[in-house]
Amino acid sequence: MKKINWELWKRALFDLFFPGDCPICERAAYLDDVSYACLSCLDSIAWIKHSRCKLCGVGMDGLDYAGLICKNCREHSPVFSSGRTMFHLNPAGRSLIHQLKYHGDKRILQDVPLFLERAPDFLEFITGAVLIPVPLHKKKLHKRSFNQSVWIAEAFAREAGVSTVSYDCMTRIRNTPSQTKLDLNQRRKNVKNAFALKEGTCLDGFDRVVLVDDVYTTGATLDACASVLLGSGVSRVEVATLGHG
Ligand SMILES: [Zn+2]
Ligand SMILES: [Zn+2]
């Protein structure tokens, strides 16, 4: 029997009595009537504009030419070939991710069209790609009852139109401990051989795959997933995340 996720129930009950509170400031219920988070909160997020690392997408202020690569990517050479991220994890961005990931507040993704207006070229980047969400181990999925990366990939695919599809085809075969306290090398070891393709997955004809995750931290998880896809014959793997930090 499917386990009841009390966190989601608590949230649903709370929303029944306090509908539409902004997930960032927790005030200003639908003040502007166009977005779920209030527009001033959305504007306070550190959106990444044009100067950014071509591999992970992190913003690199003061520099502006194509082909920039950040220090982390230079040192660790990820196997994916490019990437985009929408915003840096300042307090506003962090609370957005927190509400989505730990409270299952999917309505945050209603604002993806507004995110896309604030993150230049992101829509072009995902358009026409097969979006593959980073998987959770089934034990974690059972406990949480949702995978936020699947939600994000679906929301991206919805906005990018019919040429873009979300394909939940990866699985986590090892239930790795939480990465939050690990450094990059420990994270790499932690996720090594942790991923595989789901049985019956067919990647034939997929020229361009974009892995989707909520946050880019060190890139170790995305890199491990990209290795699996490259090893399965996909010729080009890229990455896209909501936040970076
Ligand atoms: Zn707000
Ligand atoms: Zn980078």
XYZ file of C-alpha atoms and ligand atoms in Angstrom:
247
model
C 0.000 0.000 0.000
C 1.243 3.470 -0.844
C 2.440 5.348 2.206
C 0.569 8.539 3.053
C 2.722 11.626 2.824
C 1.578 13.673 5.823
C 3.727 16.595 4.769
C 1.690 16.989 1.567
C -1.576 16.599 3.478
C -0.516 19.208 6.022
C 0.351 21.566 3.178
C -2.981 20.939 1.416
C -4.896 21.615 4.639
C -2.887 24.749 5.316
C -3.603 25.994 1.799
C -7.310 25.418 2.285
C -7.322 28.000 5.066
C -4.562 30.270 3.799
C -4.796 30.025 0.039
C -2.163 31.429 -2.203
C 0.442 32.704 0.228
C 3.632 33.550 -1.607
C 6.070 30.632 -1.091
C 8.948 33.072 -0.625
C 7.699 35.818 1.712
C 4.666 33.842 2.954
C 2.555 36.969 2.652
C 0.873 38.817 -0.160
C -1.634 36.240 -1.285
C -1.993 36.642 -5.049
C -1.530 40.396 -4.736
C -0.615 40.789 -8.375
C -3.058 38.148 -9.577
C -0.673 36.795 -12.217
C 1.806 34.677 -10.333
C 1.942 32.237 -7.446
C 5.013 33.810 -5.813
C 4.553 37.570 -5.682
C 6.294 39.430 -8.470
C 8.503 41.461 -6.135
C 9.769 38.189 -4.609
C 10.376 36.733 -8.071
C 12.321 39.867 -8.952
C 14.444 39.465 -5.819
C 15.755 36.105 -7.063
C 19.315 36.260 -8.438
C 18.467 35.392 -12.085
C 21.435 34.466 -14.219
C 21.767 36.732 -17.231
C 24.154 36.456 -20.164
C 27.626 35.894 -18.656
C 27.818 32.347 -17.468
C 29.840 29.151 -17.494
C 29.057 27.221 -20.655
C 29.195 23.886 -18.816
C 27.222 24.398 -15.605
C 25.564 27.736 -16.338
C 26.766 29.535 -13.204
C 26.740 33.315 -13.617
C 30.186 34.899 -14.057
C 29.804 38.614 -13.521
C 32.050 41.020 -15.311
C 32.969 38.612 -18.066
C 31.036 38.281 -21.250
C 32.093 35.996 -24.039
C 30.898 32.632 -25.251
C 32.870 29.660 -24.026
C 33.511 30.817 -20.459
C 34.217 27.932 -18.101
C 34.096 28.356 -14.311
C 36.829 27.201 -11.943
C 34.851 24.198 -10.707
C 34.205 22.947 -14.255
C 37.817 23.603 -15.305
C 39.100 21.530 -12.408
C 36.678 18.662 -12.747
C 35.848 18.529 -16.491
C 32.285 17.213 -16.472
C 31.333 14.789 -19.238
C 28.214 16.754 -20.268
C 28.801 19.302 -22.981
C 26.918 22.371 -21.798
C 24.423 23.557 -19.227
C 22.080 26.264 -18.039
C 20.759 27.231 -14.671
C 18.115 29.851 -13.953
C 19.239 31.473 -10.724
C 21.783 31.572 -7.923
C 20.619 30.323 -4.566
C 20.214 33.607 -2.738
C 17.710 33.455 0.164
C 14.693 33.974 -2.144
C 15.820 31.287 -4.609
C 16.674 28.939 -1.781
C 13.234 29.217 -0.226
C 11.605 28.576 -3.586
C 13.575 25.335 -3.979
C 12.976 24.404 -0.347
C 9.189 24.740 -0.676
C 9.201 22.700 -3.849
C 11.536 19.964 -2.671
C 10.673 19.531 0.977
C 7.040 20.680 1.067
C 5.956 19.373 -2.312
C 4.532 22.741 -3.314
C 4.129 22.027 -7.013
C 2.255 25.287 -7.632
C 5.651 26.997 -7.661
C 6.040 25.578 -11.142
C 2.980 27.506 -12.346
C 5.412 30.412 -12.441
C 7.841 28.730 -14.843
C 6.718 31.079 -17.678
C 7.736 34.005 -15.444
C 11.035 32.275 -14.612
C 11.701 31.931 -18.340
C 11.121 35.654 -18.871
C 13.794 36.352 -16.265
C 16.388 33.802 -17.380
C 17.471 34.781 -20.912
C 17.950 31.995 -23.496
C 16.853 29.251 -21.119
C 13.768 28.435 -23.188
C 15.830 28.191 -26.380
C 18.241 25.912 -24.558
C 15.606 23.332 -23.587
C 13.516 23.565 -26.768
C 13.671 20.454 -28.925
C 15.521 18.374 -26.330
C 14.539 15.220 -24.526
C 14.423 16.254 -20.871
C 15.470 13.491 -18.500
C 14.922 14.101 -14.775
C 17.574 13.019 -12.277
C 16.000 10.059 -10.460
C 15.479 9.428 -6.757
C 16.053 6.016 -5.229
C 12.746 4.187 -4.834
C 13.017 4.248 -1.043
C 13.375 8.017 -1.060
C 10.627 8.335 -3.645
C 8.345 6.244 -1.476
C 9.088 8.400 1.556
C 8.681 11.727 -0.265
C 5.973 10.517 -2.694
C 7.248 12.722 -5.522
C 10.416 13.510 -7.427
C 10.696 17.270 -7.845
C 13.001 16.829 -10.850
C 10.230 14.992 -12.714
C 7.876 17.886 -11.958
C 10.451 20.405 -13.179
C 11.152 18.482 -16.407
C 7.405 18.249 -17.089
C 6.948 21.974 -16.452
C 9.838 22.801 -18.799
C 8.466 20.488 -21.502
C 5.028 22.120 -21.207
C 6.476 25.560 -21.830
C 8.872 24.553 -24.588
C 6.144 23.026 -26.776
C 5.628 19.802 -28.654
C 9.194 19.366 -29.858
C 10.334 18.979 -26.248
C 9.456 15.922 -24.194
C 10.054 14.819 -20.645
C 11.228 11.213 -20.347
C 11.535 9.731 -16.854
C 13.820 6.872 -17.888
C 16.600 6.747 -15.280
C 16.743 4.965 -11.972
C 18.909 5.191 -8.907
C 20.180 1.718 -8.173
C 22.081 2.575 -5.010
C 20.430 4.497 -2.186
C 23.308 6.848 -1.523
C 23.535 8.839 1.707
C 22.623 12.535 1.570
C 25.303 14.597 -0.154
C 24.761 17.825 1.764
C 27.805 17.458 4.020
C 30.170 15.944 1.445
C 32.846 17.683 -0.595
C 33.120 17.178 -4.349
C 35.420 14.157 -4.256
C 33.269 12.442 -1.649
C 30.179 13.256 -3.720
C 31.759 11.734 -6.806
C 32.508 8.500 -4.947
C 29.059 8.572 -3.408
C 27.234 8.656 -6.757
C 29.606 6.426 -8.738
C 27.625 3.564 -10.282
C 24.499 4.808 -8.521
C 22.449 5.288 -11.713
C 21.154 3.177 -14.576
C 18.495 3.274 -17.264
C 15.096 1.846 -16.434
C 14.318 -1.455 -18.068
C 12.786 -0.990 -21.500
C 14.270 2.473 -22.023
C 14.887 3.266 -25.662
C 17.216 6.125 -26.463
C 17.430 5.439 -30.198
C 17.246 8.603 -32.202
C 17.753 10.918 -29.236
C 20.360 13.344 -30.489
C 20.148 15.815 -27.691
C 19.327 14.989 -24.119
C 19.109 17.515 -21.299
C 19.307 16.194 -17.755
C 17.079 18.134 -15.367
C 17.581 18.631 -11.643
C 16.383 21.134 -9.059
C 19.828 22.371 -8.014
C 23.378 22.251 -9.367
C 25.704 21.985 -6.384
C 28.974 20.320 -7.389
C 27.663 18.660 -10.549
C 28.680 15.177 -9.313
C 25.155 13.722 -9.578
C 24.485 15.208 -13.009
C 27.883 14.041 -14.214
C 27.234 10.473 -13.033
C 23.856 10.453 -14.837
C 25.428 11.947 -17.978
C 28.023 9.136 -18.033
C 25.249 6.538 -18.095
C 23.514 8.272 -21.005
C 26.722 8.754 -22.976
C 27.584 5.114 -22.350
C 24.190 4.174 -23.773
C 24.839 5.817 -27.092
C 23.351 9.301 -26.678
C 25.678 11.607 -28.569
C 25.092 14.861 -26.699
C 24.139 15.294 -23.053
C 23.527 18.683 -21.469
C 22.152 19.786 -18.110
C 19.530 22.251 -16.910
C 18.693 23.187 -13.341
C 16.491 25.718 -11.598
C 19.099 26.830 -9.065
C 22.864 26.869 -8.654
C 24.707 26.959 -5.354
Zn 6.441 37.158 -1.840
Zn 30.855 25.723 -14.535
